[in-house]
Amino acid sequence: MSSCYRYRYYNTAGVAMRDSFAEYVEKFKSTHSIRSKQNAGVIPLGNRDKHSMASISMPDADTIHLNFYGQPLVIWKSDDSFEVFPPKYYSPYAVANIQQFLPARMEFDWNRGRAVVKHNDNFYLLEKDKTVKFKKVGPETYELVAACSEYAIRKKRGSEKKFVRECEKFLDWMELVQSIDNQNPNPEKEMEDGMDALLVELGLLTNSEFDKWCETPDGQRDFDRFEQSKLRNHIPHATGAVWRARDSFHTEGCKLIMNWITSPMSDKWVSALYVMMFNAGKRGYDRPNPRMKWAITLTRDTAEKYIAELVKHVYFEHCFNTVPLGAGEIPTDQNVEYQTTYRLTR
């Protein structure tokens, strides 16, 4: 594990390391289950008072589950093969606390925000829907049976420029509009209207309509409303100019903005300008002004960079190459954000 985290030796649940199916069967059969109505039948893998964190189960005679917070982390089979799954709680702290779920000479690691399994100087990613399977072939000796293929995402140099040039008429118009002296330095209402125009065009509720829906009985029962509310502040893609912005894209929203700014001039250009200003505009005090008024500005250079971000998502296959990596190699996290999407439901 990366030394900066310094959690390698955590073992809160007191789990003992084992390295065969037979050893876990013996553990399962020799341990009394927890005596409580809420946890009836749960057999602790380590300390009894930590049974909710680490438990062991045997769904059939050929299978052992090592559970981390009730979810299988490692599944052993009677032929001494075992499959490793992503941990339920995905963080460096969790990774540091589950080392004893693996046999000797193997370990979990944390690499650039991703959980991995390390074996013989090879690394295997544990992400959503990705597992790694090994088989014991000798004392403390294991061989890889199956792992997902990994790819590096490498950008084609200058590939986005062609699409950005198609937006030059919009960018020229944007500069002209913003050069007018009587422009509102803090166009909060205009930005809100622009975001609402984008949401309506996508067949979604405006922000005020969504807030009203959240107060209804249906809205109160929908726990996803909190996440949806956060995502609305990022549509179609927000840069660091927006507080707590995420490196993700609303694909249909990105396509719509690109369609607006490459079409002939219309009122959609106004909406697109304020959507881009909200997501990429620089916020701060207008220092040359003696009254130090709060202002939001969107320069041509910033707008071009924002459009380039949308292009690299919408035209991902044109802008990037996916290069297969060898077994045991994991890609860097570079450029993966251009494949990260989300959807809005209302």
mmCIF file of C-alpha atoms in Angstrom:
data_model
loop_
_atom_site.group_PDB
_atom_site.id
_atom_site.type_symbol
_atom_site.label_atom_id
_atom_site.label_comp_id
_atom_site.label_asym_id
_atom_site.label_seq_id
_atom_site.Cartn_x
_atom_site.Cartn_y
_atom_site.Cartn_z
ATOM 1 C CA MET A 1 0.000 0.000 0.000
ATOM 2 C CA SER A 2 1.127 3.518 -0.695
ATOM 3 C CA SER A 3 3.104 4.702 2.289
ATOM 4 C CA CYS A 4 1.265 8.027 2.342
ATOM 5 C CA TYR A 5 -1.832 6.310 3.738
ATOM 6 C CA ARG A 6 -0.010 4.319 6.457
ATOM 7 C CA TYR A 7 -2.880 1.944 7.129
ATOM 8 C CA ARG A 8 -1.242 -1.347 6.025
ATOM 9 C CA TYR A 9 -1.534 -3.066 9.408
ATOM 10 C CA TYR A 10 -5.112 -2.213 10.320
ATOM 11 C CA ASN A 11 -7.112 -5.300 11.289
ATOM 12 C CA THR A 12 -10.038 -3.918 13.242
ATOM 13 C CA ALA A 13 -12.048 -7.147 13.006
ATOM 14 C CA GLY A 14 -9.163 -9.362 14.124
ATOM 15 C CA VAL A 15 -9.330 -11.615 11.055
ATOM 16 C CA ALA A 16 -6.760 -14.430 10.864
ATOM 17 C CA MET A 17 -5.162 -15.025 7.463
ATOM 18 C CA ARG A 18 -5.837 -18.463 5.905
ATOM 19 C CA ASP A 19 -4.899 -19.841 2.510
ATOM 20 C CA SER A 20 -7.121 -22.796 1.626
ATOM 21 C CA PHE A 21 -10.757 -23.789 1.272
ATOM 22 C CA ALA A 22 -10.317 -26.519 3.906
ATOM 23 C CA GLU A 23 -9.044 -24.048 6.513
ATOM 24 C CA TYR A 24 -12.077 -21.805 6.005
ATOM 25 C CA VAL A 25 -14.471 -24.770 6.198
ATOM 26 C CA GLU A 26 -12.909 -25.702 9.533
ATOM 27 C CA LYS A 27 -13.273 -22.099 10.702
ATOM 28 C CA PHE A 28 -16.918 -22.030 9.639
ATOM 29 C CA LYS A 29 -17.820 -25.322 11.340
ATOM 30 C CA SER A 30 -15.917 -24.604 14.557
ATOM 31 C CA THR A 31 -17.327 -21.102 15.179
ATOM 32 C CA HIS A 32 -20.651 -20.520 16.921
ATOM 33 C CA SER A 33 -23.054 -18.132 15.234
ATOM 34 C CA ILE A 34 -24.069 -14.821 16.812
ATOM 35 C CA ARG A 35 -26.943 -15.218 19.250
ATOM 36 C CA SER A 36 -29.276 -12.362 18.492
ATOM 37 C CA LYS A 37 -32.527 -11.915 16.594
ATOM 38 C CA GLN A 38 -31.049 -9.287 14.309
ATOM 39 C CA ASN A 39 -27.951 -11.298 13.375
ATOM 40 C CA ALA A 40 -29.195 -14.868 13.703
ATOM 41 C CA GLY A 41 -27.001 -17.277 11.781
ATOM 42 C CA VAL A 42 -24.135 -14.801 11.241
ATOM 43 C CA ILE A 43 -20.771 -16.435 11.906
ATOM 44 C CA PRO A 44 -17.922 -14.021 12.671
ATOM 45 C CA LEU A 45 -14.725 -14.334 10.650
ATOM 46 C CA GLY A 46 -12.695 -12.500 13.304
ATOM 47 C CA ASN A 47 -13.661 -10.930 16.625
ATOM 48 C CA ARG A 48 -17.231 -11.711 17.610
ATOM 49 C CA ASP A 49 -18.029 -8.072 18.399
ATOM 50 C CA LYS A 50 -17.013 -7.182 14.817
ATOM 51 C CA HIS A 51 -19.272 -9.728 13.104
ATOM 52 C CA SER A 52 -21.019 -6.996 11.096
ATOM 53 C CA MET A 53 -17.673 -6.055 9.535
ATOM 54 C CA ALA A 54 -16.214 -9.520 8.930
ATOM 55 C CA SER A 55 -18.267 -12.696 8.676
ATOM 56 C CA ILE A 56 -18.066 -16.076 6.977
ATOM 57 C CA SER A 57 -20.839 -18.047 5.277
ATOM 58 C CA MET A 58 -21.147 -21.333 3.422
ATOM 59 C CA PRO A 59 -24.034 -21.248 0.917
ATOM 60 C CA ASP A 60 -23.239 -24.784 -0.300
ATOM 61 C CA ALA A 61 -20.749 -27.569 0.308
ATOM 62 C CA ASP A 62 -18.365 -26.262 -2.371
ATOM 63 C CA THR A 63 -18.408 -22.537 -1.568
ATOM 64 C CA ILE A 64 -17.168 -20.268 1.220
ATOM 65 C CA HIS A 65 -17.954 -16.532 1.343
ATOM 66 C CA LEU A 66 -15.712 -14.127 3.248
ATOM 67 C CA ASN A 67 -17.983 -11.150 3.793
ATOM 68 C CA PHE A 68 -17.036 -7.539 4.392
ATOM 69 C CA TYR A 69 -20.033 -5.687 5.873
ATOM 70 C CA GLY A 70 -22.367 -8.421 4.653
ATOM 71 C CA GLN A 71 -21.107 -8.439 1.066
ATOM 72 C CA PRO A 72 -18.799 -11.149 -0.351
ATOM 73 C CA LEU A 73 -15.247 -9.878 -0.690
ATOM 74 C CA VAL A 74 -13.564 -13.220 -1.391
ATOM 75 C CA ILE A 75 -15.307 -16.418 -2.535
ATOM 76 C CA TRP A 76 -13.415 -19.693 -2.146
ATOM 77 C CA LYS A 77 -14.335 -22.882 -4.027
ATOM 78 C CA SER A 78 -13.576 -26.472 -3.048
ATOM 79 C CA ASP A 79 -10.875 -26.750 -5.765
ATOM 80 C CA ASP A 80 -8.909 -24.054 -3.874
ATOM 81 C CA SER A 81 -9.677 -21.353 -6.411
ATOM 82 C CA PHE A 82 -10.918 -18.026 -5.132
ATOM 83 C CA GLU A 83 -12.429 -14.869 -6.605
ATOM 84 C CA VAL A 84 -11.801 -11.383 -5.235
ATOM 85 C CA PHE A 85 -14.489 -8.666 -5.481
ATOM 86 C CA PRO A 86 -14.408 -4.887 -4.963
ATOM 87 C CA PRO A 87 -14.997 -3.966 -1.291
ATOM 88 C CA LYS A 88 -18.431 -2.678 -0.328
ATOM 89 C CA TYR A 89 -16.907 0.540 1.024
ATOM 90 C CA TYR A 90 -14.502 1.822 -1.602
ATOM 91 C CA SER A 91 -11.785 3.825 0.140
ATOM 92 C CA PRO A 92 -8.130 3.557 1.238
ATOM 93 C CA TYR A 93 -9.311 3.038 4.814
ATOM 94 C CA ALA A 94 -11.391 0.005 3.835
ATOM 95 C CA VAL A 95 -8.574 -1.403 1.707
ATOM 96 C CA ALA A 96 -6.204 -1.109 4.648
ATOM 97 C CA ASN A 97 -8.619 -3.023 6.865
ATOM 98 C CA ILE A 98 -9.146 -6.106 4.674
ATOM 99 C CA GLN A 99 -5.614 -7.367 4.074
ATOM 100 C CA GLN A 100 -6.239 -10.551 6.103
ATOM 101 C CA PHE A 101 -9.100 -11.586 3.802
ATOM 102 C CA LEU A 102 -6.433 -12.541 1.238
ATOM 103 C CA PRO A 103 -3.916 -15.385 1.617
ATOM 104 C CA ALA A 104 -0.233 -14.763 2.292
ATOM 105 C CA ARG A 105 1.922 -13.107 -0.384
ATOM 106 C CA MET A 106 -1.088 -11.263 -1.788
ATOM 107 C CA GLU A 107 -2.431 -7.882 -0.756
ATOM 108 C CA PHE A 108 -4.912 -5.154 -1.474
ATOM 109 C CA ASP A 109 -3.545 -1.786 -2.522
ATOM 110 C CA TRP A 110 -4.890 1.685 -3.250
ATOM 111 C CA ASN A 111 -3.795 3.209 -6.555
ATOM 112 C CA ARG A 112 -4.940 6.681 -7.642
ATOM 113 C CA GLY A 113 -8.394 6.322 -6.146
ATOM 114 C CA ARG A 114 -8.818 2.675 -7.159
ATOM 115 C CA ALA A 115 -8.643 -0.589 -5.237
ATOM 116 C CA VAL A 116 -6.281 -3.189 -6.683
ATOM 117 C CA VAL A 117 -5.016 -6.667 -5.849
ATOM 118 C CA LYS A 118 -1.236 -7.055 -5.880
ATOM 119 C CA HIS A 119 0.314 -10.449 -6.655
ATOM 120 C CA ASN A 120 3.942 -11.119 -7.672
ATOM 121 C CA ASP A 121 4.491 -7.459 -8.619
ATOM 122 C CA ASN A 122 1.411 -7.538 -10.850
ATOM 123 C CA PHE A 123 -1.630 -5.366 -10.194
ATOM 124 C CA TYR A 124 -5.283 -6.079 -10.982
ATOM 125 C CA LEU A 125 -8.031 -3.471 -10.760
ATOM 126 C CA LEU A 126 -11.068 -4.024 -8.547
ATOM 127 C CA GLU A 127 -13.731 -1.681 -9.853
ATOM 128 C CA LYS A 128 -17.453 -2.048 -10.469
ATOM 129 C CA ASP A 129 -18.191 -5.364 -12.225
ATOM 130 C CA LYS A 130 -14.469 -6.269 -12.170
ATOM 131 C CA THR A 131 -13.199 -9.297 -10.253
ATOM 132 C CA VAL A 132 -9.960 -11.277 -10.184
ATOM 133 C CA LYS A 133 -9.750 -15.060 -9.884
ATOM 134 C CA PHE A 134 -6.784 -17.098 -8.624
ATOM 135 C CA LYS A 135 -6.076 -20.764 -7.883
ATOM 136 C CA LYS A 136 -3.770 -22.230 -5.246
ATOM 137 C CA VAL A 137 -1.092 -24.405 -6.885
ATOM 138 C CA GLY A 138 1.240 -24.937 -3.912
ATOM 139 C CA PRO A 139 2.100 -23.695 -0.429
ATOM 140 C CA GLU A 140 1.575 -19.897 -0.514
ATOM 141 C CA THR A 141 1.690 -20.139 -4.314
ATOM 142 C CA TYR A 142 -1.162 -18.957 -6.552
ATOM 143 C CA GLU A 143 -1.687 -18.480 -10.244
ATOM 144 C CA LEU A 144 -3.990 -16.095 -12.034
ATOM 145 C CA VAL A 145 -7.055 -17.756 -13.550
ATOM 146 C CA ALA A 146 -9.008 -14.775 -14.855
ATOM 147 C CA ALA A 147 -8.863 -10.972 -14.833
ATOM 148 C CA CYS A 148 -10.465 -8.237 -16.916
ATOM 149 C CA SER A 149 -8.458 -6.845 -19.820
ATOM 150 C CA GLU A 150 -7.222 -3.309 -19.206
ATOM 151 C CA TYR A 151 -6.665 -0.472 -21.660
ATOM 152 C CA ALA A 152 -4.768 2.800 -21.581
ATOM 153 C CA ILE A 153 -6.631 5.817 -22.948
ATOM 154 C CA ARG A 154 -4.314 8.000 -25.012
ATOM 155 C CA LYS A 155 -5.340 11.257 -26.622
ATOM 156 C CA LYS A 156 -4.742 11.916 -30.312
ATOM 157 C CA ARG A 157 -2.838 15.169 -30.475
ATOM 158 C CA GLY A 158 -4.935 18.109 -31.694
ATOM 159 C CA SER A 159 -7.908 15.865 -32.458
ATOM 160 C CA GLU A 160 -10.437 18.225 -30.839
ATOM 161 C CA LYS A 161 -9.358 21.380 -32.717
ATOM 162 C CA LYS A 162 -11.400 20.604 -35.831
ATOM 163 C CA PHE A 163 -14.622 20.583 -33.808
ATOM 164 C CA VAL A 164 -13.713 23.699 -31.797
ATOM 165 C CA ARG A 165 -13.119 25.617 -35.060
ATOM 166 C CA GLU A 166 -16.715 24.875 -36.050
ATOM 167 C CA CYS A 167 -17.768 27.032 -33.079
ATOM 168 C CA GLU A 168 -15.834 30.162 -34.119
ATOM 169 C CA LYS A 169 -18.934 32.118 -35.165
ATOM 170 C CA PHE A 170 -20.438 31.542 -31.745
ATOM 171 C CA LEU A 171 -17.181 32.544 -30.044
ATOM 172 C CA ASP A 172 -16.940 35.740 -32.113
ATOM 173 C CA TRP A 173 -20.518 36.620 -31.150
ATOM 174 C CA MET A 174 -19.795 35.834 -27.498
ATOM 175 C CA GLU A 175 -16.837 38.237 -27.439
ATOM 176 C CA LEU A 176 -18.911 40.973 -29.068
ATOM 177 C CA VAL A 177 -21.775 40.562 -26.587
ATOM 178 C CA GLN A 178 -19.456 40.634 -23.586
ATOM 179 C CA SER A 179 -17.678 43.766 -24.824
ATOM 180 C CA ILE A 180 -20.837 45.813 -24.326
ATOM 181 C CA ASP A 181 -20.357 48.107 -21.310
ATOM 182 C CA ASN A 182 -23.849 47.748 -19.871
ATOM 183 C CA GLN A 183 -23.551 43.981 -19.404
ATOM 184 C CA ASN A 184 -24.704 42.665 -16.019
ATOM 185 C CA PRO A 185 -21.464 41.708 -14.190
ATOM 186 C CA ASN A 186 -23.254 39.049 -12.131
ATOM 187 C CA PRO A 187 -25.927 37.484 -14.389
ATOM 188 C CA GLU A 188 -27.313 34.961 -11.895
ATOM 189 C CA LYS A 189 -30.852 35.207 -13.311
ATOM 190 C CA GLU A 190 -29.615 34.815 -16.888
ATOM 191 C CA MET A 191 -27.540 31.772 -15.959
ATOM 192 C CA GLU A 192 -30.503 30.215 -14.160
ATOM 193 C CA ASP A 193 -32.683 30.789 -17.238
ATOM 194 C CA GLY A 194 -30.003 29.251 -19.463
ATOM 195 C CA MET A 195 -29.761 26.137 -17.288
ATOM 196 C CA ASP A 196 -33.548 25.831 -17.241
ATOM 197 C CA ALA A 197 -33.692 26.142 -21.046
ATOM 198 C CA LEU A 198 -31.213 23.269 -21.318
ATOM 199 C CA LEU A 199 -33.169 21.105 -18.856
ATOM 200 C CA VAL A 200 -36.489 21.733 -20.624
ATOM 201 C CA GLU A 201 -34.962 20.933 -24.024
ATOM 202 C CA LEU A 202 -33.801 17.621 -22.536
ATOM 203 C CA GLY A 203 -37.333 16.853 -21.356
ATOM 204 C CA LEU A 204 -36.555 17.466 -17.667
ATOM 205 C CA LEU A 205 -38.041 19.646 -14.944
ATOM 206 C CA THR A 206 -36.655 23.124 -14.405
ATOM 207 C CA ASN A 207 -34.762 23.601 -11.153
ATOM 208 C CA SER A 208 -37.680 25.356 -9.474
ATOM 209 C CA GLU A 209 -40.075 22.606 -10.621
ATOM 210 C CA PHE A 210 -37.691 19.972 -9.306
ATOM 211 C CA ASP A 211 -37.478 21.742 -5.922
ATOM 212 C CA LYS A 212 -41.298 21.737 -5.719
ATOM 213 C CA TRP A 213 -41.422 18.041 -6.643
ATOM 214 C CA CYS A 214 -38.942 17.271 -3.845
ATOM 215 C CA GLU A 215 -41.503 18.631 -1.358
ATOM 216 C CA THR A 216 -44.250 16.280 -2.586
ATOM 217 C CA PRO A 217 -44.861 12.864 -0.945
ATOM 218 C CA ASP A 218 -43.348 11.135 -4.012
ATOM 219 C CA GLY A 219 -40.283 13.323 -3.802
ATOM 220 C CA GLN A 220 -39.862 12.749 -0.079
ATOM 221 C CA ARG A 221 -39.915 8.986 -0.638
ATOM 222 C CA ASP A 222 -37.268 9.161 -3.370
ATOM 223 C CA PHE A 223 -33.879 9.139 -1.655
ATOM 224 C CA ASP A 224 -32.180 9.607 -5.028
ATOM 225 C CA ARG A 225 -33.427 13.195 -5.053
ATOM 226 C CA PHE A 226 -30.345 14.379 -3.136
ATOM 227 C CA GLU A 227 -27.934 12.970 -5.720
ATOM 228 C CA GLN A 228 -30.103 14.220 -8.587
ATOM 229 C CA SER A 229 -30.145 17.696 -7.065
ATOM 230 C CA LYS A 230 -26.321 17.743 -6.947
ATOM 231 C CA LEU A 231 -26.010 16.506 -10.512
ATOM 232 C CA ARG A 232 -28.278 19.256 -11.809
ATOM 233 C CA ASN A 233 -25.645 21.761 -10.722
ATOM 234 C CA HIS A 234 -23.188 20.114 -13.117
ATOM 235 C CA ILE A 235 -25.224 19.747 -16.293
ATOM 236 C CA PRO A 236 -23.881 19.130 -18.845
ATOM 237 C CA HIS A 237 -20.334 19.353 -17.422
ATOM 238 C CA ALA A 238 -18.856 21.613 -14.774
ATOM 239 C CA THR A 239 -15.259 22.698 -14.353
ATOM 240 C CA GLY A 240 -13.482 23.669 -11.165
ATOM 241 C CA ALA A 241 -15.266 27.028 -11.368
ATOM 242 C CA VAL A 242 -18.294 25.325 -9.804
ATOM 243 C CA TRP A 243 -17.984 24.332 -6.152
ATOM 244 C CA ARG A 244 -17.660 20.552 -5.749
ATOM 245 C CA ALA A 245 -17.677 20.033 -9.491
ATOM 246 C CA ARG A 246 -17.309 16.448 -10.680
ATOM 247 C CA ASP A 247 -15.333 15.062 -13.588
ATOM 248 C CA SER A 248 -18.390 13.636 -15.322
ATOM 249 C CA PHE A 249 -20.610 14.458 -18.269
ATOM 250 C CA HIS A 250 -24.295 14.422 -19.110
ATOM 251 C CA THR A 251 -23.943 13.073 -22.636
ATOM 252 C CA GLU A 252 -27.214 14.308 -24.111
ATOM 253 C CA GLY A 253 -26.687 17.726 -22.544
ATOM 254 C CA CYS A 254 -23.196 17.957 -24.054
ATOM 255 C CA LYS A 255 -24.532 17.008 -27.483
ATOM 256 C CA LEU A 256 -27.290 19.595 -27.198
ATOM 257 C CA ILE A 257 -24.883 22.426 -26.304
ATOM 258 C CA MET A 258 -22.639 21.441 -29.232
ATOM 259 C CA ASN A 259 -25.664 21.455 -31.528
ATOM 260 C CA TRP A 260 -26.744 24.899 -30.305
ATOM 261 C CA ILE A 261 -23.373 26.594 -30.805
ATOM 262 C CA THR A 262 -22.666 25.059 -34.226
ATOM 263 C CA SER A 263 -26.109 25.985 -35.617
ATOM 264 C CA PRO A 264 -26.925 29.415 -37.107
ATOM 265 C CA MET A 265 -27.331 32.228 -34.592
ATOM 266 C CA SER A 266 -30.529 32.046 -32.566
ATOM 267 C CA ASP A 267 -31.768 32.528 -29.010
ATOM 268 C CA LYS A 268 -30.124 29.177 -28.260
ATOM 269 C CA TRP A 269 -26.765 30.951 -28.434
ATOM 270 C CA VAL A 270 -27.840 33.106 -25.502
ATOM 271 C CA SER A 271 -28.814 30.035 -23.467
ATOM 272 C CA ALA A 272 -25.568 28.278 -24.399
ATOM 273 C CA LEU A 273 -23.518 31.323 -23.373
ATOM 274 C CA TYR A 274 -25.044 31.412 -19.892
ATOM 275 C CA VAL A 275 -24.810 27.628 -19.435
ATOM 276 C CA MET A 276 -21.109 27.837 -20.285
ATOM 277 C CA MET A 277 -20.674 30.883 -18.067
ATOM 278 C CA PHE A 278 -22.246 29.041 -15.135
ATOM 279 C CA ASN A 279 -20.092 25.953 -15.618
ATOM 280 C CA ALA A 280 -16.773 27.538 -16.591
ATOM 281 C CA GLY A 281 -16.938 31.270 -15.846
ATOM 282 C CA LYS A 282 -14.410 32.801 -13.490
ATOM 283 C CA ARG A 283 -16.009 34.126 -10.313
ATOM 284 C CA GLY A 284 -14.413 36.913 -8.320
ATOM 285 C CA TYR A 285 -14.315 40.618 -7.531
ATOM 286 C CA ASP A 286 -13.826 43.045 -10.378
ATOM 287 C CA ARG A 287 -10.568 44.473 -8.986
ATOM 288 C CA PRO A 288 -10.078 47.351 -11.465
ATOM 289 C CA ASN A 289 -13.440 48.615 -10.292
ATOM 290 C CA PRO A 290 -12.994 50.838 -7.203
ATOM 291 C CA ARG A 291 -16.228 49.409 -5.745
ATOM 292 C CA MET A 292 -14.920 45.839 -6.112
ATOM 293 C CA LYS A 293 -18.157 44.393 -7.517
ATOM 294 C CA TRP A 294 -18.636 40.633 -7.682
ATOM 295 C CA ALA A 295 -18.473 39.487 -11.301
ATOM 296 C CA ILE A 296 -18.531 36.362 -13.448
ATOM 297 C CA THR A 297 -16.467 36.428 -16.627
ATOM 298 C CA LEU A 298 -16.087 33.985 -19.490
ATOM 299 C CA THR A 299 -13.151 34.752 -21.759
ATOM 300 C CA ARG A 300 -12.783 33.350 -25.264
ATOM 301 C CA ASP A 301 -9.858 31.205 -24.154
ATOM 302 C CA THR A 302 -11.880 29.710 -21.277
ATOM 303 C CA ALA A 303 -14.860 29.099 -23.571
ATOM 304 C CA GLU A 304 -12.645 27.323 -26.122
ATOM 305 C CA LYS A 305 -11.214 25.089 -23.407
ATOM 306 C CA TYR A 306 -14.712 24.280 -22.158
ATOM 307 C CA ILE A 307 -15.908 23.428 -25.665
ATOM 308 C CA ALA A 308 -12.834 21.230 -26.121
ATOM 309 C CA GLU A 309 -13.847 19.317 -22.978
ATOM 310 C CA LEU A 310 -17.319 18.694 -24.414
ATOM 311 C CA VAL A 311 -15.801 17.633 -27.735
ATOM 312 C CA LYS A 312 -13.489 15.101 -26.095
ATOM 313 C CA HIS A 313 -16.521 13.483 -24.458
ATOM 314 C CA VAL A 314 -18.985 13.631 -27.347
ATOM 315 C CA TYR A 315 -16.392 12.562 -29.943
ATOM 316 C CA PHE A 316 -14.416 10.276 -27.655
ATOM 317 C CA GLU A 317 -13.586 7.679 -30.311
ATOM 318 C CA HIS A 318 -12.269 10.394 -32.625
ATOM 319 C CA CYS A 319 -10.148 12.032 -29.931
ATOM 320 C CA PHE A 320 -8.665 9.007 -28.135
ATOM 321 C CA ASN A 321 -7.042 5.650 -28.770
ATOM 322 C CA THR A 322 -7.579 2.721 -26.418
ATOM 323 C CA VAL A 323 -4.371 0.695 -26.173
ATOM 324 C CA PRO A 324 -4.500 -2.813 -24.647
ATOM 325 C CA LEU A 325 -2.141 -3.436 -21.721
ATOM 326 C CA GLY A 326 -0.347 -6.609 -20.738
ATOM 327 C CA ALA A 327 -1.536 -8.951 -17.996
ATOM 328 C CA GLY A 328 -0.864 -7.492 -14.554
ATOM 329 C CA GLU A 329 -0.651 -3.916 -15.853
ATOM 330 C CA ILE A 330 -3.199 -1.313 -14.837
ATOM 331 C CA PRO A 331 -3.852 1.944 -16.680
ATOM 332 C CA THR A 332 -3.339 5.340 -15.159
ATOM 333 C CA ASP A 333 -6.488 7.305 -14.412
ATOM 334 C CA GLN A 334 -5.600 9.771 -17.181
ATOM 335 C CA ASN A 335 -8.518 10.620 -19.522
ATOM 336 C CA VAL A 336 -10.987 8.208 -17.884
ATOM 337 C CA GLU A 337 -13.172 11.190 -16.944
ATOM 338 C CA TYR A 338 -14.177 11.565 -20.599
ATOM 339 C CA GLN A 339 -15.991 8.226 -20.317
ATOM 340 C CA THR A 340 -17.649 9.083 -17.002
ATOM 341 C CA THR A 341 -21.327 9.903 -17.459
ATOM 342 C CA TYR A 342 -24.449 10.404 -15.380
ATOM 343 C CA ARG A 343 -28.157 10.678 -16.109
ATOM 344 C CA LEU A 344 -30.968 12.769 -14.737
ATOM 345 C CA THR A 345 -34.361 11.157 -14.155
ATOM 346 C CA ARG A 346 -36.601 14.225 -13.768
#
